[in-house]
Amino acid sequence: MKLPIYMDYQATTPMDQRVLEAMLPYFTEHFGNAASRNHVFGWKAEEAVDKARLVLAEAIGADPREIVFTSGATESNNIALKGIAEMYASKGNHIITVQTEHPSILDTAARLERQGYNVTYLPVRPDGLLDLDILHRAITDKTILISVMTANNEIGVIQPIKEIGQIAREHGVLFHTDATQAVGKAPLDVNAMHLDLVSFTAHKIYGPKGIGALYVRRKNPRVRCAPLLDGGGHERGMRSGTLNVPGIVGFARAAQLALEERESESNRLTGLRNRLRDTIMHGLDQVYLNGHPDRRLPGNLNLSFAYVEGESLMMEMNDVALSSGSACTSASLKPSHVLQALGVTDELAHSSIRFGLGRFTTEEEVEYVGGKIVKAVGRLREMSPLYEMAKEGVDLKSVEWSEH
Amino acid sequence: MAYSEKVIDHFQHPHNMGSLDKNDKTVGTGIVGAPECGDVMKLQLKIGPGNVIEDAKFKTFGCGSAIASSSLATEWVKGKTIEEAMKLKNTDIVNELSLPPVKIHCSVLAEDALKAALADYLGKNGQKVPDGEPEKTKEGVS
């Protein structure tokens, strides 16, 4: 087993060697601009892009003409929200999204609010799932867009996308989903699920960074989206800029591999994830699972370890790459907004760790990490005044703390 | 963010980690911070004849820098008099541990915990707090 261990696959993934091999010729030999219509260099690049577009469209049950290449999911989310808001402004000014979304949705929505749009941020249940009745009631005759992520990046919870799509369709409201964490891991079909816009990206599925896509429905209904960038009018006018041909080729190869291996990989990761969870839960008391136990990504485990602060736990786990919802790990000094939306107390949000398992995670690694967490939490609890007080029977909630 | 070597060393090998009997009249206890803010520090001092700090212990819930700050504070005050310990400034901790700006509050917490512990001891023994009155005193947590 090689150290350090990477267990942060929801942040990014290493590129698969097979993806790299597919990309390499497009950096040097086939370097053409896919928009060059008059020579073989351009044709070669265009041919590769067309093939990739078809693969990516098929991955989500779409038509290749509905795929718009972007620099990544952040850009896709920006185009979807701002582009729809601008294009449909005459129809309405209300957008519905959810409190647990990624910042590239929440901050974009906040900007639209400053520009005069109304945004509703729906709460979620304690398990992280959206309550469909609440969604129903939030829709008004001014609502132009509903944006709900497919799978959450922190807690891995998978929303009932098909049902949400159904509700949006019944009300004649467009539906966008940020499927960044879900593509290649959970089944996705734009027609069966009534999706009008879908954001996704390559680097979460063992592809390169810097390439993503936005699916934009062409018919029933035909969705129009104002561009963020003006220029050569690439990608049906929705995203100008010379296409990143090697990135696109790698993106498609990555999606192809993810789909081919989805079922077996999903079973393998669910097994490893549950094993990690059980090792930790059997070895320690007062460990809490954040998010729904089963309706989540196979490779995601998010736990709060009472009386232990997340950053110190990651420091103790110094040969394992993990992630925490603790404020200390962020520049904002605020704990995870996702955990707060679930109603997790700030104290437990500070104590949370995300374990992200993926394609190259082995049984041996899971064993090592589980055992090490049990030891690390044990040592830090010995050092924790809160653990000591709790053991003495002090109700921590009754203590008057000095905020600082 | 990378940690300084001194922070890592204190975190891995904390000095004076543990507890003293908070009901002992010669022990002052200071608890500062709040769990919802992500850090709570408990600092205890055992004061001997001549107001000399004979022993110091800490327990900290918080990030590595908070743990290192409290470990360092206990190490520094051992053997000092109350008056000398009162002069410890958070900036001394910042410099010694090379804390980045985002971690300065960890050092402030350590200074506050120290002063709260001294105030607790002095209060228990009917003595006045010398100059540099601490703003926060935490006691009665038992």
Coordinates of C-alpha atoms in Angstrom, one line a residue:
Chain A
M1 CA 0.0 0.0 0.0
K2 CA 1.3 3.4 -1.0
L3 CA 1.1 6.4 1.3
P4 CA -0.4 9.0 1.3
I5 CA -3.8 7.6 0.6
Y6 CA -6.2 9.7 -1.5
M7 CA -9.7 9.5 -0.1
D8 CA -11.2 12.8 -1.4
Y9 CA -12.7 11.6 -4.7
Q10 CA -15.6 14.1 -4.5
A11 CA -13.1 17.0 -4.7
T12 CA -11.4 15.6 -7.8
T13 CA -10.1 12.4 -9.3
P14 CA -6.8 11.3 -10.8
M15 CA -6.9 10.9 -14.5
D16 CA -7.3 7.4 -15.8
Q17 CA -4.3 6.3 -17.8
R18 CA -6.7 5.2 -20.6
V19 CA -8.1 8.7 -20.8
L20 CA -4.6 10.2 -21.0
E21 CA -3.7 7.9 -23.9
A22 CA -6.8 9.0 -25.8
M23 CA -6.0 12.6 -25.4
L24 CA -2.3 12.7 -26.2
P25 CA -2.5 12.8 -30.0
Y26 CA -4.7 15.8 -29.8
F27 CA -2.1 18.0 -28.2
T28 CA 0.5 17.5 -30.9
E29 CA -0.3 15.5 -34.0
H30 CA -4.0 16.6 -34.3
F31 CA -3.7 20.1 -32.9
G32 CA -6.2 21.7 -35.3
N33 CA -8.9 24.2 -34.5
A34 CA -12.2 22.4 -34.7
A35 CA -13.7 25.6 -36.2
S36 CA -11.2 25.6 -39.2
R37 CA -13.5 24.5 -42.0
N38 CA -11.0 24.5 -44.9
H39 CA -8.2 22.1 -44.1
V40 CA -7.5 18.6 -42.8
F41 CA -6.2 19.8 -39.5
G42 CA -9.5 21.4 -38.7
W43 CA -11.5 18.4 -40.0
K44 CA -9.5 16.0 -37.9
A45 CA -10.2 18.1 -34.7
E46 CA -13.9 18.5 -35.7
E47 CA -14.2 14.8 -36.2
A48 CA -12.9 14.0 -32.8
V49 CA -15.2 16.6 -31.2
D50 CA -18.2 15.2 -33.0
K51 CA -17.4 11.7 -31.8
A52 CA -16.9 12.9 -28.3
R53 CA -20.1 14.9 -28.4
L54 CA -22.0 11.7 -29.4
V55 CA -20.6 9.7 -26.6
L56 CA -21.4 12.3 -24.0
A57 CA -24.9 12.8 -25.3
E58 CA -25.6 9.1 -25.2
A59 CA -24.3 9.0 -21.6
I60 CA -27.3 11.1 -20.5
G61 CA -29.8 10.0 -23.2
A62 CA -29.5 13.3 -25.2
D63 CA -28.9 14.3 -28.8
P64 CA -25.4 15.4 -29.6
R65 CA -26.6 18.8 -30.8
E66 CA -27.8 19.4 -27.2
I67 CA -24.3 19.3 -25.7
V68 CA -22.5 22.7 -25.1
F69 CA -18.8 22.4 -24.1
T70 CA -17.7 24.7 -21.3
S71 CA -14.6 25.0 -19.0
G72 CA -16.3 23.0 -16.2
A73 CA -19.4 22.7 -14.1
T74 CA -19.0 26.1 -12.5
E75 CA -19.3 27.7 -15.9
S76 CA -22.1 25.4 -16.9
N77 CA -24.1 26.3 -13.7
N78 CA -23.4 30.0 -14.4
I79 CA -24.6 29.8 -18.0
A80 CA -27.7 27.8 -17.0
L81 CA -28.9 30.3 -14.3
K82 CA -27.8 33.6 -15.8
G83 CA -28.6 32.5 -19.4
I84 CA -32.1 31.4 -18.5
A85 CA -32.8 34.3 -16.2
E86 CA -31.9 36.7 -19.0
M87 CA -33.6 34.9 -21.8
Y88 CA -36.9 34.3 -19.9
A89 CA -37.0 37.6 -18.1
S90 CA -40.2 38.6 -19.9
K91 CA -41.9 35.5 -18.7
G92 CA -41.0 35.8 -15.0
N93 CA -38.4 36.6 -12.4
H94 CA -38.5 33.8 -9.9
I95 CA -36.0 31.0 -9.6
I96 CA -36.2 28.1 -7.2
T97 CA -33.1 26.3 -5.8
V98 CA -32.0 24.5 -2.7
Q99 CA -30.0 25.5 0.4
T100 CA -27.6 22.5 -0.1
E101 CA -26.5 23.5 -3.6
H102 CA -22.9 24.1 -4.6
P103 CA -21.6 27.7 -4.3
S104 CA -21.5 28.0 -8.1
I105 CA -25.3 27.8 -7.9
L106 CA -25.9 29.7 -4.7
D107 CA -23.5 32.6 -5.4
T108 CA -24.9 32.9 -9.0
A109 CA -28.4 33.0 -7.6
A110 CA -27.4 35.6 -5.1
R111 CA -26.0 37.8 -7.9
L112 CA -29.3 37.4 -9.8
E113 CA -31.1 38.5 -6.6
R114 CA -29.0 41.7 -6.6
Q115 CA -30.1 42.2 -10.1
G116 CA -33.7 42.1 -9.2
Y117 CA -34.7 38.4 -9.5
N118 CA -36.5 36.6 -6.7
V119 CA -34.8 33.4 -5.6
T120 CA -36.3 30.8 -3.2
Y121 CA -33.8 28.6 -1.4
L122 CA -35.7 25.5 -0.4
P123 CA -34.8 23.8 2.9
V124 CA -34.1 20.0 3.0
R125 CA -35.1 17.3 5.4
P126 CA -32.6 16.2 8.1
D127 CA -31.5 13.4 5.7
G128 CA -30.7 15.9 3.0
L129 CA -33.5 15.1 0.7
L130 CA -35.9 17.7 -0.8
D131 CA -39.5 17.6 0.3
L132 CA -41.5 17.6 -2.9
D133 CA -44.6 19.2 -1.3
I134 CA -42.4 22.2 -0.3
L135 CA -41.2 22.4 -3.9
H136 CA -44.8 22.3 -5.1
R137 CA -45.8 25.1 -2.9
A138 CA -42.8 27.3 -3.9
I139 CA -43.8 27.4 -7.6
T140 CA -45.6 30.6 -8.7
D141 CA -46.7 31.9 -12.1
K142 CA -43.5 34.0 -12.1
T143 CA -41.2 30.9 -11.7
I144 CA -39.0 30.4 -14.7
L145 CA -36.4 27.9 -13.5
I146 CA -36.0 25.2 -10.8
S147 CA -32.4 24.2 -10.2
V148 CA -31.7 21.1 -8.0
M149 CA -28.4 19.2 -7.9
T150 CA -28.6 15.5 -8.6
A151 CA -26.0 14.4 -6.0
N152 CA -24.6 16.5 -3.3
N153 CA -20.8 17.0 -3.2
E154 CA -20.5 16.9 0.6
I155 CA -23.0 14.3 1.7
G156 CA -23.5 12.5 -1.5
V157 CA -27.3 12.5 -1.1
I158 CA -29.1 11.8 -4.4
Q159 CA -32.3 13.9 -4.9
P160 CA -35.5 12.5 -6.5
I161 CA -34.7 14.1 -9.8
K162 CA -37.3 12.3 -11.9
E163 CA -40.1 13.4 -9.6
I164 CA -38.8 17.0 -9.5
G165 CA -38.6 16.9 -13.3
Q166 CA -42.2 15.8 -13.4
I167 CA -43.3 18.6 -11.2
A168 CA -41.4 21.2 -13.2
R169 CA -42.9 19.9 -16.4
E170 CA -46.4 20.0 -15.1
H171 CA -46.0 23.6 -14.2
G172 CA -44.3 24.5 -17.4
V173 CA -41.1 25.5 -15.5
L174 CA -37.6 24.7 -16.8
F175 CA -35.6 22.3 -14.8
H176 CA -31.8 22.4 -14.4
T177 CA -29.7 19.9 -12.5
D178 CA -26.1 20.1 -11.5
A179 CA -25.1 16.5 -12.1
T180 CA -21.4 17.1 -11.5
Q181 CA -21.1 14.4 -8.8
A182 CA -23.7 12.0 -10.4
V183 CA -22.7 11.5 -14.0
G184 CA -21.2 8.1 -14.4
K185 CA -22.2 7.1 -10.9
A186 CA -26.0 7.3 -10.8
P187 CA -28.3 6.6 -13.8
L188 CA -29.2 9.8 -15.7
D189 CA -31.6 10.2 -18.6
V190 CA -32.7 13.6 -19.8
N191 CA -36.0 12.4 -21.3
A192 CA -37.1 9.9 -18.6
M193 CA -36.2 12.5 -15.9
H194 CA -37.6 15.6 -17.8
L195 CA -34.3 17.5 -17.6
D196 CA -34.0 20.7 -19.5
L197 CA -30.5 21.7 -18.6
V198 CA -27.7 19.5 -17.0
S199 CA -24.3 20.6 -15.9
F200 CA -21.4 18.1 -15.6
T201 CA -17.6 17.9 -15.8
A202 CA -14.8 15.6 -16.7
H203 CA -12.5 15.8 -13.6
K204 CA -14.9 14.1 -11.3
I205 CA -14.9 11.0 -13.5
Y206 CA -11.2 10.4 -14.0
G207 CA -11.0 12.9 -16.9
P208 CA -9.0 16.1 -17.2
K209 CA -9.7 19.4 -15.4
G210 CA -10.9 22.4 -17.3
I211 CA -13.5 20.8 -19.5
G212 CA -17.2 20.4 -18.8
A213 CA -20.5 20.5 -20.5
L214 CA -24.0 21.9 -20.3
Y215 CA -26.9 19.9 -21.8
V216 CA -29.5 22.3 -23.2
R217 CA -32.8 20.7 -24.5
R218 CA -33.6 21.4 -28.1
K219 CA -37.2 20.4 -28.3
N220 CA -40.2 19.8 -26.1
P221 CA -39.5 22.5 -25.0
R222 CA -36.8 24.2 -27.0
V223 CA -34.6 25.9 -24.3
R224 CA -32.9 29.1 -25.1
C225 CA -30.0 30.3 -23.1
A226 CA -28.2 33.7 -23.3
P227 CA -24.4 33.4 -23.5
L228 CA -22.0 34.7 -20.9
L229 CA -19.2 35.2 -23.4
D230 CA -19.4 37.0 -26.7
G231 CA -17.2 35.9 -29.6
G232 CA -17.1 33.5 -32.5
G233 CA -20.5 32.0 -31.7
H234 CA -19.3 28.5 -31.1
E235 CA -21.6 25.9 -29.5
R236 CA -24.8 27.2 -31.1
G237 CA -24.0 30.7 -29.9
M238 CA -24.1 29.6 -26.2
R239 CA -20.4 29.4 -25.5
S240 CA -17.9 31.2 -27.7
G241 CA -14.2 30.2 -27.6
T242 CA -12.0 27.8 -29.4
L243 CA -12.9 24.2 -28.4
N244 CA -10.5 22.4 -26.0
V245 CA -10.1 19.4 -28.3
P246 CA -7.9 17.2 -26.1
G247 CA -10.0 18.0 -23.1
I248 CA -13.2 17.1 -25.0
V249 CA -11.7 13.8 -26.2
G250 CA -10.6 12.9 -22.7
F251 CA -14.0 13.9 -21.3
A252 CA -15.7 11.5 -23.6
R253 CA -13.3 8.7 -23.0
A254 CA -13.7 9.2 -19.2
A255 CA -17.5 9.1 -19.5
Q256 CA -17.4 6.0 -21.6
L257 CA -15.3 4.2 -19.1
A258 CA -17.4 5.4 -16.2
L259 CA -20.6 4.1 -17.9
E260 CA -19.0 0.7 -18.8
E261 CA -17.9 0.1 -15.3
R262 CA -20.7 1.9 -13.5
E263 CA -22.5 -1.1 -12.1
S264 CA -19.6 -3.2 -11.0
E265 CA -17.8 -0.1 -9.6
S266 CA -21.0 1.0 -7.8
N267 CA -21.3 -2.4 -6.1
R268 CA -17.6 -2.5 -5.2
L269 CA -17.6 1.1 -3.8
T270 CA -20.8 0.5 -1.8
G271 CA -19.2 -2.5 -0.2
L272 CA -16.0 -0.6 0.7
R273 CA -17.9 2.4 1.9
N274 CA -20.1 0.3 4.2
R275 CA -17.1 -1.5 5.5
L276 CA -15.4 1.7 6.4
R277 CA -18.5 3.0 8.1
D278 CA -18.9 -0.2 10.1
T279 CA -15.2 -0.3 11.2
I280 CA -15.5 3.3 12.4
M281 CA -19.0 2.9 14.0
H282 CA -17.9 -0.3 15.8
G283 CA -14.7 1.2 17.1
L284 CA -16.1 4.5 18.4
D285 CA -19.2 5.8 20.1
Q286 CA -20.9 9.1 19.3
V287 CA -20.3 9.1 15.6
Y288 CA -23.1 10.5 13.4
L289 CA -23.8 9.8 9.8
N290 CA -24.6 13.0 7.8
G291 CA -27.1 12.5 5.0
H292 CA -29.4 9.6 4.0
P293 CA -27.9 6.2 4.7
D294 CA -28.7 4.6 1.2
R295 CA -29.8 7.3 -1.2
R296 CA -26.3 8.6 -1.6
L297 CA -23.3 8.2 -3.9
P298 CA -21.6 4.8 -3.4
G299 CA -18.3 6.4 -2.7
N300 CA -19.4 9.0 -0.2
L301 CA -19.3 8.7 3.6
N302 CA -19.8 11.8 5.8
L303 CA -19.4 11.4 9.5
S304 CA -19.3 13.7 12.5
F305 CA -17.1 12.7 15.4
A306 CA -18.5 14.4 18.6
Y307 CA -16.0 16.3 20.7
V308 CA -13.3 16.3 18.1
E309 CA -12.7 19.2 15.7
G310 CA -12.4 18.3 12.0
E311 CA -9.2 20.0 11.1
S312 CA -7.3 18.6 14.0
L313 CA -8.6 15.1 13.0
M314 CA -7.4 15.6 9.4
M315 CA -4.0 16.7 10.8
E316 CA -3.8 13.6 12.9
M317 CA -4.7 11.6 9.7
N318 CA -1.7 13.2 8.0
D319 CA -1.1 10.4 5.5
V320 CA -4.7 10.3 4.3
A321 CA -6.3 13.0 2.1
L322 CA -9.7 13.8 3.5
S323 CA -12.1 16.8 3.6
S324 CA -14.0 18.5 6.5
G325 CA -17.0 20.7 7.0
S326 CA -15.2 22.4 9.8
A327 CA -14.9 26.2 9.5
C328 CA -11.2 26.0 10.2
T329 CA -10.7 24.5 6.8
S330 CA -12.4 27.3 5.0
A331 CA -11.4 30.9 4.4
S332 CA -14.9 32.1 5.6
L333 CA -14.6 30.5 9.1
K334 CA -18.2 29.3 8.7
P335 CA -19.0 25.6 9.0
S336 CA -20.5 23.8 6.1
H337 CA -23.7 25.3 4.8
V338 CA -24.9 21.9 3.7
L339 CA -24.7 20.4 7.2
Q340 CA -26.3 23.5 8.6
A341 CA -29.2 23.0 6.1
L342 CA -29.6 19.5 7.4
G343 CA -30.0 20.9 10.9
V344 CA -26.7 19.5 12.1
T345 CA -25.5 21.7 15.0
D346 CA -22.5 23.9 14.3
E347 CA -20.5 21.9 16.9
L348 CA -21.1 18.7 14.9
A349 CA -20.5 20.4 11.6
H350 CA -17.0 21.4 12.9
S351 CA -16.5 17.7 13.7
S352 CA -17.4 16.4 10.3
I353 CA -15.2 14.5 7.9
R354 CA -16.0 13.5 4.3
F355 CA -14.5 10.2 3.1
G356 CA -14.5 10.1 -0.7
L357 CA -13.9 6.7 -2.2
G358 CA -13.2 6.0 -5.9
R359 CA -11.9 3.9 -8.7
F360 CA -8.4 3.4 -7.2
T361 CA -9.5 2.9 -3.6
T362 CA -8.5 -0.5 -2.3
E363 CA -9.7 -2.8 0.5
E364 CA -6.3 -2.4 2.2
E365 CA -6.7 1.4 2.2
V366 CA -10.1 1.3 3.7
E367 CA -8.9 -1.0 6.4
Y368 CA -6.0 1.3 7.2
V369 CA -8.1 4.5 7.2
G370 CA -10.8 2.9 9.4
G371 CA -8.3 1.7 12.0
K372 CA -6.4 5.0 12.0
I373 CA -9.6 7.1 12.4
V374 CA -10.5 5.1 15.5
K375 CA -7.1 5.7 17.0
A376 CA -7.0 9.3 16.0
V377 CA -10.4 10.1 17.4
G378 CA -9.4 8.3 20.6
R379 CA -6.3 10.4 21.1
L380 CA -8.0 13.7 20.3
R381 CA -10.9 12.9 22.6
E382 CA -8.4 12.4 25.4
M383 CA -7.2 15.9 24.6
S384 CA -10.8 17.4 24.4
P385 CA -12.2 19.3 27.3
L386 CA -15.7 18.6 25.9
Y387 CA -15.2 14.9 26.0
E388 CA -14.0 15.2 29.6
M389 CA -17.0 17.3 30.5
A390 CA -19.5 15.0 28.8
K391 CA -18.0 12.0 30.6
E392 CA -18.4 13.9 33.9
G393 CA -22.1 14.2 33.0
V394 CA -22.1 17.9 32.2
D395 CA -24.8 18.8 29.7
L396 CA -22.8 20.8 27.2
K397 CA -25.8 22.6 26.0
S398 CA -26.4 24.1 29.4
V399 CA -23.0 25.6 29.7
E400 CA -22.7 29.3 29.1
W401 CA -19.8 29.5 26.6
S402 CA -17.8 32.6 26.0
E403 CA -18.1 33.3 22.3
H404 CA -15.1 35.1 20.8
Chain B
M1 CA -2.5 25.5 4.2
A2 CA 0.7 24.1 5.5
Y3 CA 1.5 24.1 9.2
S4 CA 4.8 25.3 10.7
E5 CA 7.0 22.6 12.1
K6 CA 6.5 23.9 15.6
V7 CA 2.8 23.6 15.3
I8 CA 3.1 20.0 14.1
D9 CA 5.5 19.2 16.9
H10 CA 3.2 20.5 19.6
F11 CA 0.2 18.8 18.0
Q12 CA 1.9 15.5 17.8
H13 CA 3.7 15.7 21.1
P14 CA 1.6 18.1 23.3
H15 CA 3.2 19.4 26.4
N16 CA 1.2 19.3 29.7
M17 CA -1.9 17.7 28.2
G18 CA -4.3 16.7 31.0
S19 CA -6.3 17.9 33.9
L20 CA -5.8 19.1 37.5
D21 CA -8.4 18.9 40.3
K22 CA -10.5 21.9 39.7
N23 CA -11.8 21.8 43.3
D24 CA -8.3 22.2 44.7
K25 CA -8.0 25.7 46.1
T26 CA -4.5 26.0 44.7
V27 CA -5.7 25.3 41.2
G28 CA -7.1 28.0 38.8
T29 CA -9.2 26.8 35.9
G30 CA -10.0 28.8 32.7
I31 CA -12.3 27.6 30.0
V32 CA -12.8 29.8 27.0
G33 CA -14.3 29.5 23.5
A34 CA -17.5 27.7 22.4
P35 CA -18.1 24.4 20.7
E36 CA -20.2 26.0 18.0
C37 CA -17.3 28.2 17.1
G38 CA -15.1 25.1 16.7
D39 CA -12.7 25.7 19.6
V40 CA -12.8 25.3 23.4
M41 CA -9.7 25.6 25.5
K42 CA -9.3 24.6 29.1
L43 CA -6.2 25.7 30.9
Q44 CA -5.4 24.9 34.5
L45 CA -2.6 26.2 36.8
K46 CA -1.4 25.0 40.1
I47 CA -0.1 27.9 42.1
G48 CA 2.5 27.3 44.9
P49 CA 4.2 29.5 47.5
G50 CA 5.3 33.0 46.3
N51 CA 2.5 32.9 43.6
V52 CA 4.7 30.6 41.5
I53 CA 3.0 28.5 38.9
E54 CA 4.1 25.0 39.8
D55 CA 2.1 23.1 37.2
A56 CA 0.1 23.8 34.2
K57 CA -2.3 21.5 32.2
F58 CA -4.5 22.0 29.1
K59 CA -7.2 20.3 27.2
T60 CA -8.3 21.7 23.8
F61 CA -11.1 21.0 21.3
G62 CA -10.0 22.8 18.2
C63 CA -7.7 22.8 15.2
G64 CA -4.0 21.9 15.3
S65 CA -3.0 25.6 15.9
A66 CA -5.3 25.9 18.9
I67 CA -3.9 22.7 20.4
A68 CA -0.3 24.0 19.7
S69 CA -1.1 27.4 21.2
S70 CA -2.4 25.9 24.4
S71 CA 0.5 23.5 24.7
L72 CA 3.0 26.3 24.2
A73 CA 1.2 28.6 26.7
T74 CA 1.4 25.9 29.5
E75 CA 5.0 25.3 28.8
W76 CA 5.9 29.0 29.0
V77 CA 4.1 29.8 32.2
K78 CA 5.4 26.9 34.3
G79 CA 7.8 28.2 36.9
K80 CA 6.7 31.8 36.3
T81 CA 5.0 34.0 38.9
I82 CA 1.4 35.1 38.4
E83 CA 2.6 38.6 37.6
E84 CA 5.0 37.3 35.0
A85 CA 2.4 35.0 33.4
M86 CA 0.0 38.0 33.2
K87 CA 2.4 39.6 30.7
L88 CA 2.1 36.8 28.2
K89 CA 0.7 38.2 25.0
N90 CA -1.0 36.3 22.2
T91 CA 1.5 37.9 19.7
D92 CA 4.3 36.0 21.5
I93 CA 2.5 32.7 20.6
V94 CA 1.9 33.9 17.0
N95 CA 5.6 34.6 16.5
E96 CA 6.8 31.4 18.2
L97 CA 4.5 29.2 16.2
S98 CA 4.5 31.3 12.9
L99 CA 0.7 31.3 12.9
P100 CA -0.9 32.7 9.7
P101 CA -3.5 35.5 10.1
V102 CA -6.4 33.1 9.9
K103 CA -5.1 31.3 13.0
I104 CA -4.4 34.3 15.2
H105 CA -7.6 33.8 17.1
C106 CA -6.1 30.5 18.4
S107 CA -3.4 32.5 20.2
V108 CA -6.0 35.0 21.5
L109 CA -7.9 32.1 22.9
A110 CA -4.7 30.8 24.7
E111 CA -4.1 34.2 26.2
D112 CA -7.7 34.4 27.3
A113 CA -7.6 30.9 28.8
L114 CA -4.5 31.7 30.8
K115 CA -5.9 35.0 32.2
A116 CA -9.2 33.3 33.0
A117 CA -7.3 30.6 34.9
L118 CA -5.3 33.1 36.9
A119 CA -8.5 35.1 37.7
D120 CA -10.1 31.9 38.9
Y121 CA -7.3 31.2 41.2
L122 CA -7.1 34.7 42.5
G123 CA -10.9 34.8 43.0
K124 CA -10.8 31.5 44.9
N125 CA -8.2 32.9 47.2
G126 CA -9.7 36.4 47.7
Q127 CA -6.9 38.1 45.9
K128 CA -7.2 40.9 43.4
V129 CA -6.4 40.5 39.8
P130 CA -3.3 42.6 39.0
D131 CA -3.1 44.9 36.0
G132 CA -4.2 43.6 32.7
E133 CA -7.6 42.6 33.9
P134 CA -9.0 39.6 32.0
E135 CA -12.2 40.3 30.1
K136 CA -13.5 36.8 30.5
T137 CA -13.7 34.4 33.4
K138 CA -15.2 31.0 33.0
E139 CA -15.9 29.0 36.0
G140 CA -18.6 26.9 37.6
V141 CA -18.7 24.6 34.6
S142 CA -18.7 21.5 36.9

